[in-house]
Tab-separated table of C-alpha atoms in Angstrom:
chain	number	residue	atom	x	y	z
A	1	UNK	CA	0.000	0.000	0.000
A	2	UNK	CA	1.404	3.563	-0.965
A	3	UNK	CA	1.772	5.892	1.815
A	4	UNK	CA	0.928	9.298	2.429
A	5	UNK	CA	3.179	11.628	0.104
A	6	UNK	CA	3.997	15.212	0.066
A	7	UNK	CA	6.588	17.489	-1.593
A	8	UNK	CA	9.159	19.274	-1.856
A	9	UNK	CA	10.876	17.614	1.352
A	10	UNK	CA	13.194	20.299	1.762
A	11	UNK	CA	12.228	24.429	1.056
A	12	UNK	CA	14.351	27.594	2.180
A	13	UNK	CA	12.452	30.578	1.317
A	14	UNK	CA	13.326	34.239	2.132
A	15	UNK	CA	10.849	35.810	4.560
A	16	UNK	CA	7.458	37.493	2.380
A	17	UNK	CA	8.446	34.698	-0.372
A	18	UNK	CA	5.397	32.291	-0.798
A	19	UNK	CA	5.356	28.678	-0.460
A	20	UNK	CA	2.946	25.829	-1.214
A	21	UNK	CA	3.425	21.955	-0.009
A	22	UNK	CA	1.684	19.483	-1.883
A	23	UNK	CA	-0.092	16.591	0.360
A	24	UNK	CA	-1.558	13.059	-1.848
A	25	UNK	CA	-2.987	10.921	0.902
A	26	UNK	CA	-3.689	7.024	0.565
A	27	UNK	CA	-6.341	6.245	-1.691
A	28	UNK	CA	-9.967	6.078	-0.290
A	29	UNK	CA	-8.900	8.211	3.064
A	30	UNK	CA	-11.788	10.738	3.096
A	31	UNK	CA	-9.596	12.582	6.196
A	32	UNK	CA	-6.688	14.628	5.580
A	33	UNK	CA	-4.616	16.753	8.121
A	34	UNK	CA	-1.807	19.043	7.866
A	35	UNK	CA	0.403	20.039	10.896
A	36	UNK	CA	2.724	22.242	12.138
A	37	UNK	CA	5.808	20.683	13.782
A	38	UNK	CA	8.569	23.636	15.707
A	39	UNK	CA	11.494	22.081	16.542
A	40	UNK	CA	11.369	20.887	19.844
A	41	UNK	CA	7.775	20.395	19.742
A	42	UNK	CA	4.881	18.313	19.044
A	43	UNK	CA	3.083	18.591	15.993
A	44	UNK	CA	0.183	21.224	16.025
A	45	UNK	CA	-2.855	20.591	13.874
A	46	UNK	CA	-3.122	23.436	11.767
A	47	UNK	CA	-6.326	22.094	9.223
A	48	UNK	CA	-8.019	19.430	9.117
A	49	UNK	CA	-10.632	17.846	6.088
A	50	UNK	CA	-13.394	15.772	5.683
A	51	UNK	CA	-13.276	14.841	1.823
A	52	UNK	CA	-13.006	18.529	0.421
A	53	UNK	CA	-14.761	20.233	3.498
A	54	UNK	CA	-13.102	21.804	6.049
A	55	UNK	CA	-13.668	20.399	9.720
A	56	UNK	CA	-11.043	22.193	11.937
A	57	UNK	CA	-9.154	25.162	10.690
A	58	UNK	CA	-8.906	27.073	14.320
A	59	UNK	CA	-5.304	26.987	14.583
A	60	UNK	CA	-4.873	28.387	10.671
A	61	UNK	CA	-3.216	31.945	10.686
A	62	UNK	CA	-5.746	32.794	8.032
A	63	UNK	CA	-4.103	35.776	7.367
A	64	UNK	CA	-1.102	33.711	6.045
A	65	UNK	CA	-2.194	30.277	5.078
A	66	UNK	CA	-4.980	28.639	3.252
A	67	UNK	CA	-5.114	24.896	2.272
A	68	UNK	CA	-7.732	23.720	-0.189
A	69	UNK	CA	-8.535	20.033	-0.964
A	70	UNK	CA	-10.086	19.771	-4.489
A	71	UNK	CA	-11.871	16.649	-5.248
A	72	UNK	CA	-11.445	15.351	-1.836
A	73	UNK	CA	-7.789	13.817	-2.740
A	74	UNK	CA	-5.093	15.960	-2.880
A	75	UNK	CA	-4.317	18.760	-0.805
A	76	UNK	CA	-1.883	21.519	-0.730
A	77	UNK	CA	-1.120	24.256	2.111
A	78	UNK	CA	0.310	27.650	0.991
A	79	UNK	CA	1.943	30.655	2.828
A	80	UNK	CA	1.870	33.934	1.239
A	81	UNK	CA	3.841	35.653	2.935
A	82	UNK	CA	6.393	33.546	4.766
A	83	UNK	CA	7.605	34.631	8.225
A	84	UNK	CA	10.794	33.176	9.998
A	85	UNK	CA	8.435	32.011	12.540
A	86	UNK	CA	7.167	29.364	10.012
A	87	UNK	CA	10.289	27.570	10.012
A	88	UNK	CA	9.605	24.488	11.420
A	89	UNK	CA	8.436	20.571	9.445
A	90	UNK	CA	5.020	20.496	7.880
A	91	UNK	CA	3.229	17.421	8.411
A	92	UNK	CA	0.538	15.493	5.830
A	93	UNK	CA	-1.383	12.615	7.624
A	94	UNK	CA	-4.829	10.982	6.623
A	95	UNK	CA	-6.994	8.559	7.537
A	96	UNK	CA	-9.639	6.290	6.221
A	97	UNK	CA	-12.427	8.146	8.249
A	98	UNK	CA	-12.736	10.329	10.963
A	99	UNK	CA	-13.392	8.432	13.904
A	100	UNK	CA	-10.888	8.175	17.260
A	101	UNK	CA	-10.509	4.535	16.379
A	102	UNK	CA	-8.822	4.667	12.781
A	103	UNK	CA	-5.572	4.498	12.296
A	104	UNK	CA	-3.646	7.974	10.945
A	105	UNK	CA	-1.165	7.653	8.616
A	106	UNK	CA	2.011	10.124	7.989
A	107	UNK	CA	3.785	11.855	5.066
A	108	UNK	CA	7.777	12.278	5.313
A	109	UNK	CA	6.902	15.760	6.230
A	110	UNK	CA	8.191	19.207	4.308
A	111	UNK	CA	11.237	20.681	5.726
A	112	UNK	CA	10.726	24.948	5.359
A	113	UNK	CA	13.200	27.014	6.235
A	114	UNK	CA	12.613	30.504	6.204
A	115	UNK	CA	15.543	33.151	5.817
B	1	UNK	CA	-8.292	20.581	24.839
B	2	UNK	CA	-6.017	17.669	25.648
B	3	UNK	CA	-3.561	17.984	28.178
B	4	UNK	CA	-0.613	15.278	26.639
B	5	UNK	CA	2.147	14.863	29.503
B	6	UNK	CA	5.248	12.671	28.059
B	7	UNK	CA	7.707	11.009	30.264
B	8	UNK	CA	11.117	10.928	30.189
B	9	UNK	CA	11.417	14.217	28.345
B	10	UNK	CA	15.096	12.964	27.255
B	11	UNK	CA	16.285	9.288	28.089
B	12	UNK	CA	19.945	7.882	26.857
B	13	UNK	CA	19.747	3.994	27.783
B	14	UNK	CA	22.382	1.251	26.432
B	15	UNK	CA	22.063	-1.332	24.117
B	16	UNK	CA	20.107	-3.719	25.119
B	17	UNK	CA	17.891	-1.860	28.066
B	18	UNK	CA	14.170	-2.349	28.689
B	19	UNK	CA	12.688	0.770	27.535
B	20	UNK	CA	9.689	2.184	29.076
B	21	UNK	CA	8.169	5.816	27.630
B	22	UNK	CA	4.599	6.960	29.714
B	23	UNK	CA	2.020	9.327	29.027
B	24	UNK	CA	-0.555	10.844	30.687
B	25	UNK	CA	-3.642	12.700	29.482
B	26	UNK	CA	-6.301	14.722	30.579
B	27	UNK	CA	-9.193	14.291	28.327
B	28	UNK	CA	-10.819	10.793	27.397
B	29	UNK	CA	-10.466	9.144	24.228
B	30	UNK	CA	-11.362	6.073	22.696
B	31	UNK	CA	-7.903	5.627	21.192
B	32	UNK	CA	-4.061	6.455	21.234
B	33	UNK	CA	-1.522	6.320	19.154
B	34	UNK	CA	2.053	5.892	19.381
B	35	UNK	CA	4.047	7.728	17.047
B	36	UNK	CA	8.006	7.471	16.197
B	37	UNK	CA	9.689	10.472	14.369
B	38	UNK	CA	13.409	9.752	12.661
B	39	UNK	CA	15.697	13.396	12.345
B	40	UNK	CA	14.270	14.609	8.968
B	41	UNK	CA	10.689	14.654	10.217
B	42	UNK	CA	9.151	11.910	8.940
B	43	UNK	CA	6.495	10.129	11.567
B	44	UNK	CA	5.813	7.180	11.491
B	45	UNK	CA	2.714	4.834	13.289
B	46	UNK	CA	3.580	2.072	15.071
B	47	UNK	CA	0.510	1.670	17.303
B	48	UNK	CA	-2.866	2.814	17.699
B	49	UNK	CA	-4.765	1.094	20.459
B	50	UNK	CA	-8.094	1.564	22.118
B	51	UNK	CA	-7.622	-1.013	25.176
B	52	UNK	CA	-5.082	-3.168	26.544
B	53	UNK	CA	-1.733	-4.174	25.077
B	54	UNK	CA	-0.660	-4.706	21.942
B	55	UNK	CA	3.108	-6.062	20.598
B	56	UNK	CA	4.995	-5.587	17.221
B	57	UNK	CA	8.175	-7.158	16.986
B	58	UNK	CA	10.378	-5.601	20.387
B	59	UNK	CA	7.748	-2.913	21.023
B	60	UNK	CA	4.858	-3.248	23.500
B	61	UNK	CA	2.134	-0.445	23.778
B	62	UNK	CA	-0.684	-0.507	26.547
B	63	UNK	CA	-3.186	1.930	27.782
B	64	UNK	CA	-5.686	2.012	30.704
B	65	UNK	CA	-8.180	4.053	29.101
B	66	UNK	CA	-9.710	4.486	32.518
B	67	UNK	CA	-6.747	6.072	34.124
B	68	UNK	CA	-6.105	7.837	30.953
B	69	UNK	CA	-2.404	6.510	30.483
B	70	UNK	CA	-0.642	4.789	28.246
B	71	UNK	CA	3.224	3.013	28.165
B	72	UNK	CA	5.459	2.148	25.004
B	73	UNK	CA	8.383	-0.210	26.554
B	74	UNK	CA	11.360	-1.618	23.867
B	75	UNK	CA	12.966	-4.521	24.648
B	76	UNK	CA	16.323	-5.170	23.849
B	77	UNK	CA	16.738	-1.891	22.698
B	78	UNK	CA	19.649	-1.268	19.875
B	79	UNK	CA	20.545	1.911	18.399
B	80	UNK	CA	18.215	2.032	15.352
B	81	UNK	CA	15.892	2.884	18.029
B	82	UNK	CA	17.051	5.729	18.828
B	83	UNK	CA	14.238	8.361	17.749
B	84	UNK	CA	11.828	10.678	19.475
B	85	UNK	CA	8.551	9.011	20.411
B	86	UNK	CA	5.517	10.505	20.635
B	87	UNK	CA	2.352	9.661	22.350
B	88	UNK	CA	-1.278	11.683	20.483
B	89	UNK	CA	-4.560	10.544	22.121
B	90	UNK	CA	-7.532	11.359	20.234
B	91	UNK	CA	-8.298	11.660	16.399
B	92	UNK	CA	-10.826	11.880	14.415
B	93	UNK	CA	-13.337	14.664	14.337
B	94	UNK	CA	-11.073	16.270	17.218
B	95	UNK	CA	-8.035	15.442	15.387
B	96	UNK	CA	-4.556	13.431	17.325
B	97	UNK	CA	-3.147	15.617	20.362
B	98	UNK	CA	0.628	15.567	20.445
B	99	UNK	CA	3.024	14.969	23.547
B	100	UNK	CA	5.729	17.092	23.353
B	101	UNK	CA	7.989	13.590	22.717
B	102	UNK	CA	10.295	11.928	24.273
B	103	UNK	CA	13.895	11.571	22.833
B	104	UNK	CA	15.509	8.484	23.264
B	105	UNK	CA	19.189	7.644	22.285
B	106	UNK	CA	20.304	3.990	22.361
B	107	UNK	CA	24.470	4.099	22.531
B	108	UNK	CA	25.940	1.170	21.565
């Protein structure tokens, strides 16, 4: 079974550059989320989607990022424009459906480093 | 909101050790996983349980959904274990809570 994949795996922008990450979950997983992983810390859940809606987006900087899911498959996050705060790994997971009780799976993870 | 709490924050064992990594939360869930992240980010599932114990080659996971606490011990432990584990309660609709990790060096 293909995993979860997402590109580039490395970026270094300069600060007010814009980024996007591309996210292509395993087929037939109607959940996506991306996260937001410092270094040092845990990952924080920055969106999260149901097919191509939009379930938790509360810890988006809407002013910053937007994510869309078209067609309820792939997904990509953007950042327009980049801060050095937004250095850190971004994280693609999905799962088969959104219940507590199904197992998430994990993309490599996207590497941005912002200069 | 999930309170995660991770422990050993840090832990440098040698080869061979029994392994044991806790975590504590504050909200209930129905399940838990147990996460392992390699330097370059990628995260990787090794466990998600919802009672119990489960066991995958040298790792053992268990959680007392009642007490809200879960363990991930390594026996034998060797190097390529080394790796920061993390513990995320939860998913779903309210999406996986992270523990801040724990990082865990194996010297040989």
């Amino acid at each position: 079974e293909a995993g979860v994949a997402q590109s580039p795996r490395y970026k270094i922008i300069e600060k007010r550059q814009s980024v996007a990450f591309w996210c292509n979950p395993i087929s037939g997983h109607a959940t996506l989320y991306w996260y937001q992983q410092i270094l040092g810390q845990g990952p924080k859940l920055l969106i999260q989607f149901q097919n191509n809606g939009v379930v938790d987006d509360s810890q988006l900087p809407k002013d910053r990022f937007s994510a869309e899911r078209l067609k309820g498959v792939d997904s990509t996050l953007k950042i327009q424009p980049a801060k050095l705060e937004d250095s850190a790994v971004y994280l693609c997971a999905s799962s088969l459906v959104g219940s507590q009780d199904t197992e998430a799976f994990f993309g490599q993870g996207t590497r941005l480093t912002v200069v | 909101k999930n309170e995660v709490e991770q422990s050993p924050q840090n832990l440098t064992a040698q080869e061979g050790e029994f392994i044991t990594i806790n975590c504590s939360y504050s909200v209930g869930i129905s399940a838990l996983h147990w996460l392992q992240q390699h330097p370059g980010g990628g995260i990787v599932s090794l466990f998600m349980l919802s009672s119990g114990k489960k066991k995958h080659g040298r790792l053992i996971a268990t959680i007392n959904i009642q007490e809200k606490h879960s363990s991930l011990h390594i026996t034998a432990s060797h190097p390529r274990d080394s790796a920061v584990y993390i513990c995320a309660p939860g998913g779903g609709a309210d999406g996986l809570t992270f523990g801040k990790g724990t990082h865990l060096i194996i010297q040989p």
